JSON list of C-alpha atoms in Angstrom, two decimals:
[
{"chain": "W", "resi": 82, "resn": "MET", "atom": "CA", "xyz": [55.74, 65.03, -71.81]},
{"chain": "W", "resi": 83, "resn": "SER", "atom": "CA", "xyz": [56.46, 63.41, -68.43]},
{"chain": "W", "resi": 84, "resn": "GLU", "atom": "CA", "xyz": [60.17, 63.55, -69.15]},
{"chain": "W", "resi": 85, "resn": "TYR", "atom": "CA", "xyz": [59.85, 67.25, -69.94]},
{"chain": "W", "resi": 86, "resn": "TYR", "atom": "CA", "xyz": [58.05, 67.96, -66.66]},
{"chain": "W", "resi": 87, "resn": "GLN", "atom": "CA", "xyz": [60.48, 65.84, -64.68]},
{"chain": "W", "resi": 88, "resn": "ASN", "atom": "CA", "xyz": [63.25, 67.99, -66.08]},
{"chain": "W", "resi": 89, "resn": "LEU", "atom": "CA", "xyz": [61.25, 71.13, -65.24]},
{"chain": "W", "resi": 90, "resn": "VAL", "atom": "CA", "xyz": [60.87, 70.00, -61.62]},
{"chain": "W", "resi": 91, "resn": "GLU", "atom": "CA", "xyz": [64.63, 69.43, -61.35]},
{"chain": "W", "resi": 92, "resn": "ARG", "atom": "CA", "xyz": [65.34, 72.90, -62.74]},
{"chain": "W", "resi": 93, "resn": "LEU", "atom": "CA", "xyz": [62.84, 74.42, -60.31]},
{"chain": "W", "resi": 94, "resn": "ARG", "atom": "CA", "xyz": [64.52, 72.71, -57.37]},
{"chain": "W", "resi": 95, "resn": "ASP", "atom": "CA", "xyz": [67.92, 73.92, -58.49]},
{"chain": "W", "resi": 96, "resn": "LYS", "atom": "CA", "xyz": [66.69, 77.49, -58.84]},
{"chain": "W", "resi": 97, "resn": "LEU", "atom": "CA", "xyz": [64.45, 77.74, -55.76]},
{"chain": "W", "resi": 98, "resn": "GLY", "atom": "CA", "xyz": [66.61, 75.74, -53.37]},
{"chain": "W", "resi": 99, "resn": "ALA", "atom": "CA", "xyz": [65.35, 75.25, -49.80]},
{"chain": "W", "resi": 100, "resn": "ALA", "atom": "CA", "xyz": [62.08, 77.06, -50.54]},
{"chain": "W", "resi": 101, "resn": "VAL", "atom": "CA", "xyz": [60.89, 73.82, -52.18]},
{"chain": "W", "resi": 102, "resn": "THR", "atom": "CA", "xyz": [60.19, 71.19, -49.52]},
{"chain": "W", "resi": 103, "resn": "ASP", "atom": "CA", "xyz": [58.91, 68.51, -51.89]},
{"chain": "W", "resi": 104, "resn": "SER", "atom": "CA", "xyz": [58.36, 67.96, -55.60]},
{"chain": "W", "resi": 105, "resn": "TYR", "atom": "CA", "xyz": [57.03, 65.27, -57.89]},
{"chain": "W", "resi": 106, "resn": "CYS", "atom": "CA", "xyz": [55.79, 64.60, -61.39]},
{"chain": "W", "resi": 107, "resn": "ARG", "atom": "CA", "xyz": [52.75, 62.34, -61.74]},
{"chain": "W", "resi": 108, "resn": "PHE", "atom": "CA", "xyz": [50.39, 61.69, -64.64]},
{"chain": "W", "resi": 109, "resn": "GLY", "atom": "CA", "xyz": [52.34, 64.16, -66.72]},
{"chain": "W", "resi": 110, "resn": "GLU", "atom": "CA", "xyz": [51.84, 67.00, -64.22]},
{"chain": "W", "resi": 111, "resn": "ALA", "atom": "CA", "xyz": [54.55, 68.79, -62.23]},
{"chain": "W", "resi": 112, "resn": "THR", "atom": "CA", "xyz": [54.02, 69.80, -58.61]},
{"chain": "W", "resi": 113, "resn": "ILE", "atom": "CA", "xyz": [56.24, 71.59, -56.12]},
{"chain": "W", "resi": 114, "resn": "VAL", "atom": "CA", "xyz": [55.53, 72.12, -52.42]},
{"chain": "W", "resi": 115, "resn": "VAL", "atom": "CA", "xyz": [56.73, 75.47, -51.10]},
{"chain": "W", "resi": 116, "resn": "ASP", "atom": "CA", "xyz": [57.39, 76.65, -47.54]},
{"chain": "W", "resi": 117, "resn": "LYS", "atom": "CA", "xyz": [54.58, 79.13, -46.83]},
{"chain": "W", "resi": 118, "resn": "ASP", "atom": "CA", "xyz": [57.05, 81.66, -45.37]},
{"chain": "W", "resi": 119, "resn": "ARG", "atom": "CA", "xyz": [58.80, 81.80, -48.75]},
{"chain": "W", "resi": 120, "resn": "LEU", "atom": "CA", "xyz": [55.70, 81.64, -50.91]},
{"chain": "W", "resi": 121, "resn": "SER", "atom": "CA", "xyz": [55.77, 85.26, -52.14]},
{"chain": "W", "resi": 122, "resn": "GLU", "atom": "CA", "xyz": [59.42, 85.28, -53.21]},
{"chain": "W", "resi": 123, "resn": "THR", "atom": "CA", "xyz": [58.99, 81.90, -54.88]},
{"chain": "W", "resi": 124, "resn": "CYS", "atom": "CA", "xyz": [55.95, 83.04, -56.86]},
{"chain": "W", "resi": 125, "resn": "ILE", "atom": "CA", "xyz": [57.78, 86.17, -58.04]},
{"chain": "W", "resi": 126, "resn": "THR", "atom": "CA", "xyz": [60.63, 84.00, -59.30]},
{"chain": "W", "resi": 127, "resn": "LEU", "atom": "CA", "xyz": [58.20, 81.68, -61.06]},
{"chain": "W", "resi": 128, "resn": "ARG", "atom": "CA", "xyz": [56.59, 84.65, -62.79]},
{"chain": "W", "resi": 129, "resn": "ASP", "atom": "CA", "xyz": [59.66, 86.74, -63.66]},
{"chain": "W", "resi": 130, "resn": "ASN", "atom": "CA", "xyz": [62.37, 84.19, -64.44]},
{"chain": "W", "resi": 131, "resn": "PRO", "atom": "CA", "xyz": [62.27, 83.71, -68.24]},
{"chain": "W", "resi": 132, "resn": "GLU", "atom": "CA", "xyz": [63.18, 80.05, -67.83]},
{"chain": "W", "resi": 133, "resn": "PHE", "atom": "CA", "xyz": [59.79, 79.51, -66.15]},
{"chain": "W", "resi": 134, "resn": "ALA", "atom": "CA", "xyz": [57.69, 82.59, -67.12]},
{"chain": "W", "resi": 135, "resn": "PHE", "atom": "CA", "xyz": [54.52, 81.59, -65.29]},
{"chain": "W", "resi": 136, "resn": "ALA", "atom": "CA", "xyz": [52.68, 84.79, -66.17]},
{"chain": "W", "resi": 137, "resn": "GLU", "atom": "CA", "xyz": [49.20, 83.43, -65.49]},
{"chain": "W", "resi": 138, "resn": "LEU", "atom": "CA", "xyz": [47.47, 82.08, -62.39]},
{"chain": "W", "resi": 139, "resn": "ILE", "atom": "CA", "xyz": [44.65, 79.98, -63.81]},
{"chain": "W", "resi": 140, "resn": "ASP", "atom": "CA", "xyz": [43.29, 78.59, -60.53]},
{"chain": "W", "resi": 141, "resn": "LEU", "atom": "CA", "xyz": [43.74, 78.68, -56.77]},
{"chain": "W", "resi": 142, "resn": "CYS", "atom": "CA", "xyz": [41.90, 76.48, -54.29]},
{"chain": "W", "resi": 143, "resn": "GLY", "atom": "CA", "xyz": [41.94, 75.54, -50.63]},
{"chain": "W", "resi": 144, "resn": "VAL", "atom": "CA", "xyz": [42.12, 71.99, -49.27]},
{"chain": "W", "resi": 145, "resn": "ASP", "atom": "CA", "xyz": [41.20, 70.54, -45.87]},
{"chain": "W", "resi": 146, "resn": "TYR", "atom": "CA", "xyz": [43.42, 67.52, -45.16]},
{"chain": "W", "resi": 147, "resn": "SER", "atom": "CA", "xyz": [41.92, 66.68, -41.75]},
{"chain": "W", "resi": 148, "resn": "ASP", "atom": "CA", "xyz": [40.37, 63.44, -43.02]},
{"chain": "W", "resi": 149, "resn": "TYR", "atom": "CA", "xyz": [42.85, 62.76, -45.80]},
{"chain": "W", "resi": 150, "resn": "GLY", "atom": "CA", "xyz": [43.93, 59.13, -46.06]},
{"chain": "W", "resi": 151, "resn": "HIS", "atom": "CA", "xyz": [41.13, 58.11, -43.69]},
{"chain": "W", "resi": 152, "resn": "GLY", "atom": "CA", "xyz": [42.65, 60.18, -40.92]},
{"chain": "W", "resi": 153, "resn": "SER", "atom": "CA", "xyz": [46.26, 59.13, -41.45]},
{"chain": "W", "resi": 154, "resn": "TRP", "atom": "CA", "xyz": [47.40, 62.62, -42.49]},
{"chain": "W", "resi": 155, "resn": "LYS", "atom": "CA", "xyz": [50.00, 64.02, -40.07]},
{"chain": "W", "resi": 156, "resn": "GLY", "atom": "CA", "xyz": [50.85, 67.35, -41.68]},
{"chain": "W", "resi": 157, "resn": "PRO", "atom": "CA", "xyz": [49.21, 70.78, -41.36]},
{"chain": "W", "resi": 158, "resn": "ARG", "atom": "CA", "xyz": [45.46, 70.68, -41.75]},
{"chain": "W", "resi": 159, "resn": "PHE", "atom": "CA", "xyz": [45.04, 73.17, -44.61]},
{"chain": "W", "resi": 160, "resn": "GLY", "atom": "CA", "xyz": [46.67, 73.57, -47.96]},
{"chain": "W", "resi": 161, "resn": "VAL", "atom": "CA", "xyz": [46.45, 75.99, -50.87]},
{"chain": "W", "resi": 162, "resn": "SER", "atom": "CA", "xyz": [47.08, 74.89, -54.46]},
{"chain": "W", "resi": 163, "resn": "TYR", "atom": "CA", "xyz": [48.08, 77.33, -57.20]},
{"chain": "W", "resi": 164, "resn": "HIS", "atom": "CA", "xyz": [47.81, 76.29, -60.85]},
{"chain": "W", "resi": 165, "resn": "LEU", "atom": "CA", "xyz": [50.16, 78.27, -63.08]},
{"chain": "W", "resi": 166, "resn": "LEU", "atom": "CA", "xyz": [50.48, 78.58, -66.84]},
{"chain": "W", "resi": 167, "resn": "SER", "atom": "CA", "xyz": [53.32, 79.82, -69.02]},
{"chain": "W", "resi": 168, "resn": "ILE", "atom": "CA", "xyz": [52.07, 80.69, -72.50]},
{"chain": "W", "resi": 169, "resn": "LYS", "atom": "CA", "xyz": [55.59, 81.65, -73.54]},
{"chain": "W", "resi": 170, "resn": "ASN", "atom": "CA", "xyz": [57.10, 78.27, -72.63]},
{"chain": "W", "resi": 171, "resn": "ASN", "atom": "CA", "xyz": [53.91, 76.22, -73.03]},
{"chain": "W", "resi": 172, "resn": "HIS", "atom": "CA", "xyz": [54.09, 74.48, -69.66]},
{"chain": "W", "resi": 173, "resn": "ARG", "atom": "CA", "xyz": [52.06, 74.28, -66.47]},
{"chain": "W", "resi": 174, "resn": "LEU", "atom": "CA", "xyz": [52.85, 73.90, -62.79]},
{"chain": "W", "resi": 175, "resn": "ARG", "atom": "CA", "xyz": [51.00, 73.18, -59.56]},
{"chain": "W", "resi": 176, "resn": "VAL", "atom": "CA", "xyz": [52.38, 74.94, -56.49]},
{"chain": "W", "resi": 177, "resn": "LYS", "atom": "CA", "xyz": [51.22, 73.77, -53.08]},
{"chain": "W", "resi": 178, "resn": "THR", "atom": "CA", "xyz": [51.75, 75.22, -49.64]},
{"chain": "W", "resi": 179, "resn": "PHE", "atom": "CA", "xyz": [50.49, 74.13, -46.22]},
{"chain": "W", "resi": 180, "resn": "THR", "atom": "CA", "xyz": [49.31, 76.05, -43.19]},
{"chain": "W", "resi": 181, "resn": "ASP", "atom": "CA", "xyz": [47.77, 75.42, -39.80]},
{"chain": "W", "resi": 182, "resn": "GLY", "atom": "CA", "xyz": [46.36, 77.34, -36.88]},
{"chain": "W", "resi": 183, "resn": "GLU", "atom": "CA", "xyz": [43.06, 79.13, -36.41]},
{"chain": "W", "resi": 184, "resn": "PRO", "atom": "CA", "xyz": [42.61, 80.99, -38.56]},
{"chain": "W", "resi": 185, "resn": "PRO", "atom": "CA", "xyz": [45.02, 79.39, -41.03]},
{"chain": "W", "resi": 186, "resn": "MET", "atom": "CA", "xyz": [47.04, 82.10, -42.77]},
{"chain": "W", "resi": 187, "resn": "VAL", "atom": "CA", "xyz": [48.94, 82.36, -46.05]},
{"chain": "W", "resi": 188, "resn": "SER", "atom": "CA", "xyz": [50.41, 85.36, -47.86]},
{"chain": "W", "resi": 189, "resn": "SER", "atom": "CA", "xyz": [48.23, 86.75, -50.63]},
{"chain": "W", "resi": 190, "resn": "VAL", "atom": "CA", "xyz": [49.60, 86.56, -54.17]},
{"chain": "W", "resi": 191, "resn": "ILE", "atom": "CA", "xyz": [47.24, 89.22, -55.50]},
{"chain": "W", "resi": 192, "resn": "ASN", "atom": "CA", "xyz": [50.16, 91.62, -56.07]},
{"chain": "W", "resi": 193, "resn": "ILE", "atom": "CA", "xyz": [51.83, 88.95, -58.21]},
{"chain": "W", "resi": 194, "resn": "TRP", "atom": "CA", "xyz": [48.78, 87.75, -60.13]},
{"chain": "W", "resi": 195, "resn": "ARG", "atom": "CA", "xyz": [45.65, 89.93, -60.08]},
{"chain": "W", "resi": 196, "resn": "ALA", "atom": "CA", "xyz": [43.58, 86.87, -60.95]},
{"chain": "W", "resi": 197, "resn": "ALA", "atom": "CA", "xyz": [44.10, 85.70, -57.36]},
{"chain": "W", "resi": 198, "resn": "ASP", "atom": "CA", "xyz": [41.53, 88.24, -56.10]},
{"chain": "W", "resi": 199, "resn": "TRP", "atom": "CA", "xyz": [38.30, 86.23, -56.26]},
{"chain": "W", "resi": 200, "resn": "PHE", "atom": "CA", "xyz": [40.09, 82.89, -55.95]},
{"chain": "W", "resi": 201, "resn": "GLU", "atom": "CA", "xyz": [41.47, 83.90, -52.54]},
{"chain": "W", "resi": 202, "resn": "ARG", "atom": "CA", "xyz": [38.10, 85.25, -51.46]},
{"chain": "W", "resi": 203, "resn": "GLU", "atom": "CA", "xyz": [36.53, 81.92, -52.38]},
{"chain": "W", "resi": 204, "resn": "ALA", "atom": "CA", "xyz": [39.11, 79.93, -50.39]},
{"chain": "W", "resi": 205, "resn": "PHE", "atom": "CA", "xyz": [38.57, 82.29, -47.45]},
{"chain": "W", "resi": 206, "resn": "ASP", "atom": "CA", "xyz": [34.80, 81.89, -47.67]},
{"chain": "W", "resi": 207, "resn": "LEU", "atom": "CA", "xyz": [34.73, 78.10, -48.01]},
{"chain": "W", "resi": 208, "resn": "TYR", "atom": "CA", "xyz": [37.74, 77.10, -45.88]},
{"chain": "W", "resi": 209, "resn": "GLY", "atom": "CA", "xyz": [38.41, 80.09, -43.61]},
{"chain": "W", "resi": 210, "resn": "ILE", "atom": "CA", "xyz": [41.96, 80.51, -44.94]},
{"chain": "W", "resi": 211, "resn": "VAL", "atom": "CA", "xyz": [43.11, 84.10, -44.38]},
{"chain": "W", "resi": 212, "resn": "PHE", "atom": "CA", "xyz": [45.27, 85.57, -47.15]},
{"chain": "W", "resi": 213, "resn": "GLU", "atom": "CA", "xyz": [47.45, 88.22, -45.56]},
{"chain": "W", "resi": 214, "resn": "GLY", "atom": "CA", "xyz": [47.73, 91.34, -47.65]},
{"chain": "W", "resi": 215, "resn": "HIS", "atom": "CA", "xyz": [44.51, 90.84, -49.62]},
{"chain": "W", "resi": 216, "resn": "PRO", "atom": "CA", "xyz": [42.87, 94.29, -49.91]},
{"chain": "W", "resi": 217, "resn": "ASP", "atom": "CA", "xyz": [39.25, 93.14, -49.77]},
{"chain": "W", "resi": 218, "resn": "LEU", "atom": "CA", "xyz": [39.05, 89.71, -48.12]},
{"chain": "W", "resi": 219, "resn": "ARG", "atom": "CA", "xyz": [35.36, 89.00, -47.54]},
{"chain": "W", "resi": 220, "resn": "ARG", "atom": "CA", "xyz": [32.83, 86.31, -48.37]},
{"chain": "W", "resi": 221, "resn": "ILE", "atom": "CA", "xyz": [32.00, 85.83, -52.03]},
{"chain": "W", "resi": 222, "resn": "LEU", "atom": "CA", "xyz": [29.66, 82.81, -52.26]},
{"chain": "W", "resi": 223, "resn": "THR", "atom": "CA", "xyz": [27.87, 82.56, -48.92]},
{"chain": "W", "resi": 224, "resn": "ASP", "atom": "CA", "xyz": [25.73, 85.24, -47.30]},
{"chain": "W", "resi": 225, "resn": "TYR", "atom": "CA", "xyz": [27.29, 87.90, -45.06]},
{"chain": "W", "resi": 226, "resn": "GLY", "atom": "CA", "xyz": [25.56, 86.39, -42.02]},
{"chain": "W", "resi": 227, "resn": "PHE", "atom": "CA", "xyz": [26.71, 82.84, -42.80]},
{"chain": "W", "resi": 228, "resn": "ILE", "atom": "CA", "xyz": [28.35, 81.03, -39.90]},
{"chain": "W", "resi": 229, "resn": "GLY", "atom": "CA", "xyz": [31.34, 78.78, -40.50]},
{"chain": "W", "resi": 230, "resn": "HIS", "atom": "CA", "xyz": [33.12, 77.59, -43.63]},
{"chain": "W", "resi": 231, "resn": "PRO", "atom": "CA", "xyz": [31.16, 74.95, -45.55]},
{"chain": "W", "resi": 232, "resn": "PHE", "atom": "CA", "xyz": [34.04, 73.08, -47.24]},
{"chain": "W", "resi": 233, "resn": "ARG", "atom": "CA", "xyz": [35.72, 72.21, -43.96]},
{"chain": "W", "resi": 234, "resn": "LYS", "atom": "CA", "xyz": [35.45, 68.52, -43.15]},
{"chain": "W", "resi": 235, "resn": "ASP", "atom": "CA", "xyz": [33.89, 69.20, -39.73]},
{"chain": "W", "resi": 236, "resn": "PHE", "atom": "CA", "xyz": [31.16, 71.48, -41.08]},
{"chain": "W", "resi": 237, "resn": "PRO", "atom": "CA", "xyz": [27.73, 69.87, -40.44]},
{"chain": "W", "resi": 238, "resn": "LEU", "atom": "CA", "xyz": [25.77, 68.88, -43.54]},
{"chain": "W", "resi": 239, "resn": "ASN", "atom": "CA", "xyz": [22.72, 70.76, -42.25]},
{"chain": "W", "resi": 240, "resn": "GLY", "atom": "CA", "xyz": [24.74, 73.88, -41.44]},
{"chain": "W", "resi": 241, "resn": "HIS", "atom": "CA", "xyz": [24.36, 75.97, -38.29]},
{"chain": "W", "resi": 242, "resn": "VAL", "atom": "CA", "xyz": [21.52, 78.31, -39.20]},
{"chain": "W", "resi": 243, "resn": "GLU", "atom": "CA", "xyz": [18.81, 78.68, -41.80]},
{"chain": "W", "resi": 244, "resn": "MET", "atom": "CA", "xyz": [17.17, 81.82, -43.12]},
{"chain": "W", "resi": 245, "resn": "ARG", "atom": "CA", "xyz": [13.63, 82.67, -44.09]},
{"chain": "W", "resi": 246, "resn": "TYR", "atom": "CA", "xyz": [11.62, 85.73, -44.94]},
{"chain": "W", "resi": 247, "resn": "ASP", "atom": "CA", "xyz": [9.72, 87.13, -41.94]},
{"chain": "W", "resi": 248, "resn": "PRO", "atom": "CA", "xyz": [6.54, 88.87, -43.18]},
{"chain": "W", "resi": 249, "resn": "GLU", "atom": "CA", "xyz": [6.13, 90.82, -39.93]},
{"chain": "W", "resi": 250, "resn": "LYS", "atom": "CA", "xyz": [9.69, 92.18, -39.94]},
{"chain": "W", "resi": 251, "resn": "GLN", "atom": "CA", "xyz": [9.60, 92.35, -43.75]},
{"chain": "W", "resi": 252, "resn": "ARG", "atom": "CA", "xyz": [13.14, 91.08, -44.06]},
{"chain": "W", "resi": 253, "resn": "VAL", "atom": "CA", "xyz": [15.20, 87.92, -44.09]},
{"chain": "W", "resi": 254, "resn": "VAL", "atom": "CA", "xyz": [15.95, 86.53, -40.62]},
{"chain": "W", "resi": 255, "resn": "TYR", "atom": "CA", "xyz": [18.23, 83.78, -39.34]},
{"chain": "W", "resi": 256, "resn": "GLN", "atom": "CA", "xyz": [17.15, 81.00, -37.02]},
{"chain": "W", "resi": 257, "resn": "PRO", "atom": "CA", "xyz": [18.53, 77.69, -35.75]},
{"chain": "W", "resi": 258, "resn": "VAL", "atom": "CA", "xyz": [18.35, 74.80, -38.21]},
{"chain": "W", "resi": 259, "resn": "SER", "atom": "CA", "xyz": [14.94, 73.14, -38.02]},
{"chain": "W", "resi": 260, "resn": "ILE", "atom": "CA", "xyz": [15.74, 70.18, -40.27]},
{"chain": "W", "resi": 261, "resn": "GLU", "atom": "CA", "xyz": [16.29, 66.98, -38.32]},
{"chain": "W", "resi": 262, "resn": "ALA", "atom": "CA", "xyz": [19.44, 65.10, -39.23]},
{"chain": "W", "resi": 263, "resn": "ARG", "atom": "CA", "xyz": [18.60, 62.00, -41.25]},
{"chain": "W", "resi": 264, "resn": "VAL", "atom": "CA", "xyz": [20.56, 58.82, -40.74]},
{"chain": "W", "resi": 265, "resn": "ASN", "atom": "CA", "xyz": [20.57, 56.63, -43.84]},
{"chain": "W", "resi": 266, "resn": "GLN", "atom": "CA", "xyz": [20.54, 52.92, -43.18]},
{"chain": "W", "resi": 267, "resn": "PRO", "atom": "CA", "xyz": [23.04, 50.97, -45.27]},
{"chain": "W", "resi": 268, "resn": "ARG", "atom": "CA", "xyz": [21.62, 48.61, -47.83]},
{"chain": "W", "resi": 269, "resn": "VAL", "atom": "CA", "xyz": [21.56, 45.03, -46.55]},
{"chain": "W", "resi": 270, "resn": "ILE", "atom": "CA", "xyz": [23.83, 42.82, -48.62]},
{"chain": "W", "resi": 271, "resn": "ARG", "atom": "CA", "xyz": [23.31, 39.14, -47.94]},
{"chain": "W", "resi": 272, "resn": "ASP", "atom": "CA", "xyz": [26.18, 36.72, -48.34]},
{"chain": "W", "resi": 273, "resn": "ASP", "atom": "CA", "xyz": [24.17, 33.47, -48.13]},
{"chain": "W", "resi": 274, "resn": "HIS", "atom": "CA", "xyz": [23.44, 33.37, -51.90]},
{"chain": "W", "resi": 275, "resn": "ARG", "atom": "CA", "xyz": [19.71, 32.89, -51.28]},
{"chain": "W", "resi": 276, "resn": "TYR", "atom": "CA", "xyz": [18.86, 34.59, -54.58]},
{"chain": "W", "resi": 277, "resn": "ALA", "atom": "CA", "xyz": [21.45, 32.80, -56.71]},
{"chain": "W", "resi": 278, "resn": "GLY", "atom": "CA", "xyz": [20.07, 31.27, -59.88]},
{"chain": "W", "resi": 279, "resn": "ARG", "atom": "CA", "xyz": [16.62, 32.86, -59.54]},
{"chain": "W", "resi": 280, "resn": "THR", "atom": "CA", "xyz": [16.96, 35.48, -62.29]},
{"chain": "W", "resi": 281, "resn": "THR", "atom": "CA", "xyz": [16.30, 35.17, -65.98]},
{"chain": "W", "resi": 282, "resn": "ASP", "atom": "CA", "xyz": [18.28, 36.67, -68.79]},
{"chain": "W", "resi": 283, "resn": "GLU", "atom": "CA", "xyz": [16.02, 39.72, -68.59]},
{"chain": "W", "resi": 284, "resn": "GLY", "atom": "CA", "xyz": [17.06, 40.22, -64.96]},
{"chain": "W", "resi": 285, "resn": "LYS", "atom": "CA", "xyz": [13.56, 39.52, -63.59]},
{"chain": "W", "resi": 286, "resn": "LEU", "atom": "CA", "xyz": [12.83, 37.16, -60.75]},
{"chain": "W", "resi": 287, "resn": "ASN", "atom": "CA", "xyz": [11.38, 33.81, -61.76]},
{"chain": "W", "resi": 288, "resn": "GLY", "atom": "CA", "xyz": [7.92, 33.36, -60.30]}
]
């Protein structure tokens, strides 16, 4: 299978040319990295060329690389991954593209695969990635009054606001987070072997 996908990657590079900036085949999966300015034309080729025939978009997700590799990442902060399936040819492909800026922007593929609709809304909601050309780009998982994008690496664990029902106003209201940040102390691991040899086969301490 890996040999098949390696051959597929080579054929993709030959067909797509400079639009593909990187490609690889790992763990039996093929991946190509596409210049975001040529994303739309590339996706149309992937769908319509009978050699590839990727008629289905089975998943789309955003990625925040700001802390990737323990901070060693030097490329654009955000990425979008598209997982494609060809039933006709019985093969799969991951397409990746990268973007930066605030807000990060990528062309929508909703006119190529209708399944991209809610996937793009989810990536917008959770990462703040704007998909240009999407006809109804709005939050889908968080509330309309939610502040920020919770899957970004710099989003605080406690969030920015909390909501509660106000009995006087008879509606839900937002207020600053009242939960105090908790700092967990790391477990102390002793390296002086003071407990060596003091356990039984049952794992209990000898009196």
